[in-house]
Structure formats: structure tokens, C-alpha cells
Amino acid sequence: MKKKYILDREDKVTDQRLFTKRREIIAGILSAPFVLNTSNLFGKGENYLSFKKDMQYSTNEQTNTIKQITSYNNFYELGSGKRDPLINADKLNTENWKLTVDGLVENPITIDTEDLITKFSLEERIYRLRCVEAWSMVIPWIGFELNQLIKKAKPLASAKFVAFQSILDRDNLPGQRRNTLNWPYREGLRLDEAMNPLTIISVGLYGRVLPNQNGSPVRLVVPWKYGFKSIKSIVKISLVSDEPKTSWNEQSPNEYGFYSNVNPNVAHPRWSQRRERRIGEFKKRDTEIFNGYAKYVSFLYKNMDLKKYF
Ligand SMILES: Nc1nc2c(c(=O)[nH]1)N[C@H]1C(S)=C(S)[C@@H](COP(=O)(O)O)O[C@H]1N2
Ligand SMILES: [Mo]
């Protein structure tokens, strides 16, 4: 994968007019139903993607600015501060990236990033993302439903869960030199959660390939769960029979459950989850059950005690 735009460290752009102009250009791009075409995909360092706009699942709330989305991140491989992922973005090497789908499948797949971007039909999905730390953003992701990829691998009947693994690169990723988490970062979903149409594999945002700090070249987005479930820079997706181990649950099981559905009625042991701060806003908002996506996902949990399975 070629070099990302990474916004030229946009925090250094002090001229707000310049920044606003760029936003208008991006808005113009997004108002077209189809953006350029794949022949421009990796041309001249632009890295525009070709996609159509989803109308079914996208929120019509105001999106966060590209500056907010790319300069306030959680990506512990690049450091634990909110600005570290931007500062250390170039430490993530995405060259010759391959994504493997394996485990309890009839048809294991290994696919490189270019194929992932060109062989799946991409959509823009504007989703809220609610971090467990009680902040949220609205992000125009580009991606496709994870169920498309899983179906290609043909899961066996014994597959009940999906395990995800991020890149392991201790030599280059500054955060992996410390044992803040048991590397590589791992996450998991129940198979029906993974097959739900809301669950997407994202390869871009704001019309272009993903900036490194947002989990380039391929990351998960599960909008009804706390942000840490949306694992970045994925190298492997495995279909498995039992609930897989996940990094945050392993690190602190009483703070971070396997399910981690956004739920204002279940407090984190150290803080309330009732309210959240939308990045860029001052006044707090009420947090909604399943992050406002209940009508698409509450049936997945109908006989479950959500306080026990938090
Ligand atoms: N590999 C990996 N994925 C990760 C994380 C991480 O530290 N490493 N942080 C998670 C957390 S806590 C959040 S809130 C989201 C943030 O995604 P964003 O920076 O694109 O907004 O990424 C999630 N995915
Ligand atoms: Mo998070």
C-alpha cells in the first residue's frame, strides 16, 4: 500500500481558512454518489476510494472533522496518549499487508489490501463511535459488511465466534515495546454479531484510504459496542468454536467485558456510562442503549442479562 495522506500533520495547519477550504473539497467529493473510479485508486498519492453512499444505516448527524478524527485516537501500538497515534503514525508499516481468514472454514482466504479494496463494493457508512472512556465521534467510514468476507470463507457449522488479531511488530511499533497489553491486540465477536449488517470492515474514511492512526489498512467497526471492539490494523480473522480471548478483557476482566455493548445502565467500575462528550462539543449528551442502534441489534441479546454479560 502506498503512502497515506495522513493530512500532513494537519495540526500544524494554523490557517483555518485553508482547513475550511479542504473541508469543502471533501464535502464536495462526498456529495457525489460515486467517487472517481478505481483507476484513480492509488494514483499520485491521492488514494481516493470509489464507493456509494449508504442511506439505510448511516446517521444524518453532523460528522466530526477529519482533523478531530485523525488527531484524537486510541491506538496503543502507537502510544497511549490521544495524540500519540498521529505523532507516531509513520511507525506503522502497511507495506505488502495481507489479511487472512482462517480457522473453522471450508475456504481459508489470504487477500492483500489492494484486492480487498477493489474486490468488495465499498460503501460510505456514517456511524457514531462511542469510546468506553465516555467520548464519541461521528465518522464517515468507507467499507463493506464483514458478512461478505466471512461468507466467502464458508464457515463450518462448528464456527460460533470470530477472533480478530492486529499486527505484531515490536521492532517498529513503539507501544509494543511495553506490556500495557498482551500483544498483539485481539478482539472477538459472536458469529451472529459478526454477520450483522451493521458490522463493517473499514478501509477508508472521508473518501480516502484509512490514515494509519485510524487502523490502516483494514479495521473493524462495530458501532453498537464500545470503541475498543473496533480493532485496528487487522492481519487475521479466525472462525472459532469458543469465545476467544480479547486484549482488554484479559487485561482487566471486571472493567471490560467480552460483549461491551454500549449501555448507559451498566457503569464502568470507575465511572458512569450514562453520558458522553461528543468530541468538539462542550455540553454532554445522554448515552443511548446500543449506542442508538437498538432496532438493528437488540434481538441478538433478547434472553441475556446485560448486566452479567457486559
Ligand atoms: N489494534 C488496536 N485497535 C484499537 C485500539 C488499539 O489500541 N489497538 N483502540 C480501540 C479503541 S479504545 C477505540 S475508542 C477505537 C478508536 O478508533 P479511532 O481512533 O479510529 O477513532 O479503536 C479501537 N481499536
Ligand atoms: Mo475506546
PDB file of C-alpha atoms in Angstrom, residues 99-255:
ATOM      1  CA  LEU A  99      -5.364 -10.253   5.678  1.00  0.00           C
ATOM      2  CA  THR A 100      -6.036 -13.926   6.423  1.00  0.00           C
ATOM      3  CA  VAL A 101      -9.398 -15.520   7.187  1.00  0.00           C
ATOM      4  CA  ASP A 102      -8.897 -18.991   8.633  1.00  0.00           C
ATOM      5  CA  GLY A 103      -9.986 -21.422  11.350  1.00  0.00           C
ATOM      6  CA  LEU A 104     -13.274 -23.328  11.078  1.00  0.00           C
ATOM      7  CA  VAL A 105     -13.883 -22.525   7.409  1.00  0.00           C
ATOM      8  CA  GLU A 106     -14.157 -24.543   4.229  1.00  0.00           C
ATOM      9  CA  ASN A 107     -12.288 -21.956   2.215  1.00  0.00           C
ATOM     10  CA  PRO A 108      -9.463 -20.112   4.006  1.00  0.00           C
ATOM     11  CA  ILE A 109      -8.584 -16.785   2.392  1.00  0.00           C
ATOM     12  CA  THR A 110      -5.458 -14.662   2.248  1.00  0.00           C
ATOM     13  CA  ILE A 111      -6.030 -11.379   0.475  1.00  0.00           C
ATOM     14  CA  ASP A 112      -3.865  -8.298   0.029  1.00  0.00           C
ATOM     15  CA  THR A 113      -5.089  -4.797   0.663  1.00  0.00           C
ATOM     16  CA  GLU A 114      -5.452  -3.750  -2.968  1.00  0.00           C
ATOM     17  CA  ASP A 115      -7.644  -6.774  -3.648  1.00  0.00           C
ATOM     18  CA  LEU A 116      -9.688  -6.073  -0.549  1.00  0.00           C
ATOM     19  CA  ILE A 117     -10.353  -2.549  -1.784  1.00  0.00           C
ATOM     20  CA  THR A 118     -11.111  -3.490  -5.376  1.00  0.00           C
ATOM     21  CA  LYS A 119     -12.973  -6.809  -4.994  1.00  0.00           C
ATOM     22  CA  PHE A 120     -15.573  -5.692  -2.490  1.00  0.00           C
ATOM     23  CA  SER A 121     -18.086  -2.987  -3.330  1.00  0.00           C
ATOM     24  CA  LEU A 122     -17.397  -0.161  -0.942  1.00  0.00           C
ATOM     25  CA  GLU A 123     -19.986   1.951   0.836  1.00  0.00           C
ATOM     26  CA  GLU A 124     -19.814   5.033   2.969  1.00  0.00           C
ATOM     27  CA  ARG A 125     -21.334   4.346   6.381  1.00  0.00           C
ATOM     28  CA  ILE A 126     -21.654   7.287   8.732  1.00  0.00           C
ATOM     29  CA  TYR A 127     -21.599   5.777  12.205  1.00  0.00           C
ATOM     30  CA  ARG A 128     -21.348   7.014  15.764  1.00  0.00           C
ATOM     31  CA  LEU A 129     -18.392   5.508  17.621  1.00  0.00           C
ATOM     32  CA  ARG A 130     -18.674   5.589  21.412  1.00  0.00           C
ATOM     33  CA  CYS A 131     -15.460   5.032  23.334  1.00  0.00           C
ATOM     34  CA  VAL A 132     -15.603   3.310  26.727  1.00  0.00           C
ATOM     35  CA  GLU A 133     -13.907   6.461  28.061  1.00  0.00           C
ATOM     36  CA  ALA A 134     -17.197   8.358  27.560  1.00  0.00           C
ATOM     37  CA  TRP A 135     -16.416  10.352  24.431  1.00  0.00           C
ATOM     38  CA  SER A 136     -17.844   9.833  20.977  1.00  0.00           C
ATOM     39  CA  MET A 137     -17.419  10.869  17.345  1.00  0.00           C
ATOM     40  CA  VAL A 138     -19.387  10.576  14.120  1.00  0.00           C
ATOM     41  CA  ILE A 139     -17.205   9.182  11.359  1.00  0.00           C
ATOM     42  CA  PRO A 140     -17.843   8.681   7.626  1.00  0.00           C
ATOM     43  CA  TRP A 141     -16.282   5.242   7.191  1.00  0.00           C
ATOM     44  CA  ILE A 142     -15.723   3.571   3.834  1.00  0.00           C
ATOM     45  CA  GLY A 143     -16.030  -0.189   3.927  1.00  0.00           C
ATOM     46  CA  PHE A 144     -18.126  -3.278   3.390  1.00  0.00           C
ATOM     47  CA  GLU A 145     -20.083  -5.634   5.589  1.00  0.00           C
ATOM     48  CA  LEU A 146     -17.906  -8.201   7.355  1.00  0.00           C
ATOM     49  CA  ASN A 147     -20.507 -10.860   6.492  1.00  0.00           C
ATOM     50  CA  GLN A 148     -19.417 -10.598   2.816  1.00  0.00           C
ATOM     51  CA  LEU A 149     -15.886 -11.642   3.699  1.00  0.00           C
ATOM     52  CA  ILE A 150     -16.982 -14.370   6.135  1.00  0.00           C
ATOM     53  CA  LYS A 151     -19.384 -15.839   3.564  1.00  0.00           C
ATOM     54  CA  LYS A 152     -16.536 -16.134   1.051  1.00  0.00           C
ATOM     55  CA  ALA A 153     -14.609 -18.215   3.590  1.00  0.00           C
ATOM     56  CA  LYS A 154     -17.625 -20.535   4.120  1.00  0.00           C
ATOM     57  CA  PRO A 155     -17.762 -21.071   7.882  1.00  0.00           C
ATOM     58  CA  LEU A 156     -18.293 -24.636   9.130  1.00  0.00           C
ATOM     59  CA  ALA A 157     -21.297 -25.392  11.344  1.00  0.00           C
ATOM     60  CA  SER A 158     -18.931 -25.649  14.323  1.00  0.00           C
ATOM     61  CA  ALA A 159     -17.901 -21.965  13.987  1.00  0.00           C
ATOM     62  CA  LYS A 160     -19.627 -19.909  16.689  1.00  0.00           C
ATOM     63  CA  PHE A 161     -17.286 -16.957  17.294  1.00  0.00           C
ATOM     64  CA  VAL A 162     -14.897 -14.777  15.310  1.00  0.00           C
ATOM     65  CA  ALA A 163     -11.443 -13.879  16.652  1.00  0.00           C
ATOM     66  CA  PHE A 164      -9.543 -10.867  15.313  1.00  0.00           C
ATOM     67  CA  GLN A 165      -5.832 -10.133  15.571  1.00  0.00           C
ATOM     68  CA  SER A 166      -3.899  -6.908  14.881  1.00  0.00           C
ATOM     69  CA  ILE A 167      -0.361  -6.520  13.622  1.00  0.00           C
ATOM     70  CA  LEU A 168       2.562  -7.631  15.808  1.00  0.00           C
ATOM     71  CA  ASP A 169       5.693  -5.587  15.023  1.00  0.00           C
ATOM     72  CA  ARG A 170       7.691  -4.955  18.185  1.00  0.00           C
ATOM     73  CA  ASP A 171      10.632  -3.504  16.237  1.00  0.00           C
ATOM     74  CA  ASN A 172       8.641  -0.617  14.812  1.00  0.00           C
ATOM     75  CA  LEU A 173       5.535  -0.054  16.948  1.00  0.00           C
ATOM     76  CA  PRO A 174       6.600   1.983  19.984  1.00  0.00           C
ATOM     77  CA  GLY A 175       3.649   0.840  22.116  1.00  0.00           C
ATOM     78  CA  GLN A 176       4.553  -2.820  21.684  1.00  0.00           C
ATOM     79  CA  ARG A 177       7.850  -2.331  23.500  1.00  0.00           C
ATOM     80  CA  ARG A 178       5.817  -2.067  26.685  1.00  0.00           C
ATOM     81  CA  ASN A 179       3.494  -4.681  28.105  1.00  0.00           C
ATOM     82  CA  THR A 180       0.498  -2.367  28.553  1.00  0.00           C
ATOM     83  CA  LEU A 181      -1.456  -5.094  26.754  1.00  0.00           C
ATOM     84  CA  ASN A 182      -0.642  -8.671  25.847  1.00  0.00           C
ATOM     85  CA  TRP A 183       0.320  -8.078  22.183  1.00  0.00           C
ATOM     86  CA  PRO A 184      -0.895  -8.480  19.529  1.00  0.00           C
ATOM     87  CA  TYR A 185      -4.191  -6.668  20.185  1.00  0.00           C
ATOM     88  CA  ARG A 186      -7.028  -9.178  19.927  1.00  0.00           C
ATOM     89  CA  GLU A 187     -10.786  -8.847  19.781  1.00  0.00           C
ATOM     90  CA  GLY A 188     -13.765 -11.108  19.258  1.00  0.00           C
ATOM     91  CA  LEU A 189     -17.428 -11.250  18.323  1.00  0.00           C
ATOM     92  CA  ARG A 190     -20.099 -13.894  18.411  1.00  0.00           C
ATOM     93  CA  LEU A 191     -20.696 -15.151  14.855  1.00  0.00           C
ATOM     94  CA  ASP A 192     -24.191 -13.615  14.662  1.00  0.00           C
ATOM     95  CA  GLU A 193     -22.780 -10.244  15.774  1.00  0.00           C
ATOM     96  CA  ALA A 194     -20.091 -10.507  13.098  1.00  0.00           C
ATOM     97  CA  MET A 195     -22.719 -11.340  10.438  1.00  0.00           C
ATOM     98  CA  ASN A 196     -24.994  -8.436  11.419  1.00  0.00           C
ATOM     99  CA  PRO A 197     -25.160  -5.900   8.574  1.00  0.00           C
ATOM    100  CA  LEU A 198     -24.034  -3.076  10.889  1.00  0.00           C
ATOM    101  CA  THR A 199     -20.629  -4.726  11.403  1.00  0.00           C
ATOM    102  CA  ILE A 200     -18.232  -3.457   8.775  1.00  0.00           C
ATOM    103  CA  ILE A 201     -14.667  -3.857   7.683  1.00  0.00           C
ATOM    104  CA  SER A 202     -13.413  -0.351   7.025  1.00  0.00           C
ATOM    105  CA  VAL A 203     -10.668   0.509   4.559  1.00  0.00           C
ATOM    106  CA  GLY A 204     -11.157   4.265   4.456  1.00  0.00           C
ATOM    107  CA  LEU A 205     -12.769   7.401   5.803  1.00  0.00           C
ATOM    108  CA  TYR A 206     -13.716  10.781   4.341  1.00  0.00           C
ATOM    109  CA  GLY A 207     -13.409   9.271   0.867  1.00  0.00           C
ATOM    110  CA  ARG A 208      -9.820   8.070   1.056  1.00  0.00           C
ATOM    111  CA  VAL A 209      -7.883   5.095   2.377  1.00  0.00           C
ATOM    112  CA  LEU A 210      -7.579   4.915   6.165  1.00  0.00           C
ATOM    113  CA  PRO A 211      -4.967   7.120   7.796  1.00  0.00           C
ATOM    114  CA  ASN A 212      -2.523   4.984   9.781  1.00  0.00           C
ATOM    115  CA  GLN A 213      -3.757   6.302  13.134  1.00  0.00           C
ATOM    116  CA  ASN A 214      -7.283   5.058  12.344  1.00  0.00           C
ATOM    117  CA  GLY A 215      -6.142   1.488  11.758  1.00  0.00           C
ATOM    118  CA  SER A 216      -4.827   1.321   8.215  1.00  0.00           C
ATOM    119  CA  PRO A 217      -5.135  -0.650   6.016  1.00  0.00           C
ATOM    120  CA  VAL A 218      -8.097  -2.585   7.383  1.00  0.00           C
ATOM    121  CA  ARG A 219     -10.035  -2.313  10.633  1.00  0.00           C
ATOM    122  CA  LEU A 220     -13.313  -3.407  12.132  1.00  0.00           C
ATOM    123  CA  VAL A 221     -16.161  -1.046  13.034  1.00  0.00           C
ATOM    124  CA  VAL A 222     -18.906  -2.324  15.361  1.00  0.00           C
ATOM    125  CA  PRO A 223     -20.990   0.780  16.084  1.00  0.00           C
ATOM    126  CA  TRP A 224     -23.186  -0.565  18.918  1.00  0.00           C
ATOM    127  CA  LYS A 225     -20.186  -1.605  21.032  1.00  0.00           C
ATOM    128  CA  TYR A 226     -17.563   0.396  22.895  1.00  0.00           C
ATOM    129  CA  GLY A 227     -14.789   1.611  20.625  1.00  0.00           C
ATOM    130  CA  PHE A 228     -12.181  -0.903  21.747  1.00  0.00           C
ATOM    131  CA  LYS A 229     -14.118  -3.686  19.977  1.00  0.00           C
ATOM    132  CA  SER A 230     -13.390  -1.900  16.665  1.00  0.00           C
ATOM    133  CA  ILE A 231      -9.951  -3.455  16.263  1.00  0.00           C
ATOM    134  CA  LYS A 232      -7.439  -1.696  14.017  1.00  0.00           C
ATOM    135  CA  SER A 233      -4.830  -2.882  11.516  1.00  0.00           C
ATOM    136  CA  ILE A 234      -6.116  -6.454  11.317  1.00  0.00           C
ATOM    137  CA  VAL A 235      -3.921  -9.251   9.984  1.00  0.00           C
ATOM    138  CA  LYS A 236      -6.055 -12.257  10.891  1.00  0.00           C
ATOM    139  CA  ILE A 237      -9.705 -13.178  11.322  1.00  0.00           C
ATOM    140  CA  SER A 238     -10.324 -16.696  12.641  1.00  0.00           C
ATOM    141  CA  LEU A 239     -13.587 -18.577  12.896  1.00  0.00           C
ATOM    142  CA  VAL A 240     -13.570 -20.497  16.185  1.00  0.00           C
ATOM    143  CA  SER A 241     -15.871 -22.647  18.321  1.00  0.00           C
ATOM    144  CA  ASP A 242     -15.397 -20.944  21.704  1.00  0.00           C
ATOM    145  CA  GLU A 243     -15.445 -17.382  22.969  1.00  0.00           C
ATOM    146  CA  PRO A 244     -11.993 -16.033  22.077  1.00  0.00           C
ATOM    147  CA  LYS A 245      -9.672 -14.192  24.447  1.00  0.00           C
ATOM    148  CA  THR A 246      -9.660 -10.435  23.947  1.00  0.00           C
ATOM    149  CA  SER A 247      -6.948  -7.979  24.974  1.00  0.00           C
ATOM    150  CA  TRP A 248      -8.868  -5.589  27.217  1.00  0.00           C
ATOM    151  CA  ASN A 249     -10.876  -8.354  28.863  1.00  0.00           C
ATOM    152  CA  GLU A 250      -7.653 -10.214  29.596  1.00  0.00           C
ATOM    153  CA  GLN A 251      -6.001  -7.084  30.966  1.00  0.00           C
ATOM    154  CA  SER A 252      -8.894  -6.096  33.233  1.00  0.00           C
ATOM    155  CA  PRO A 253     -11.838  -8.519  33.192  1.00  0.00           C
ATOM    156  CA  ASN A 254     -14.026  -6.620  35.649  1.00  0.00           C
ATOM    157  CA  GLU A 255     -13.728  -3.401  33.625  1.00  0.00           C
TER     158      GLU A 255
END
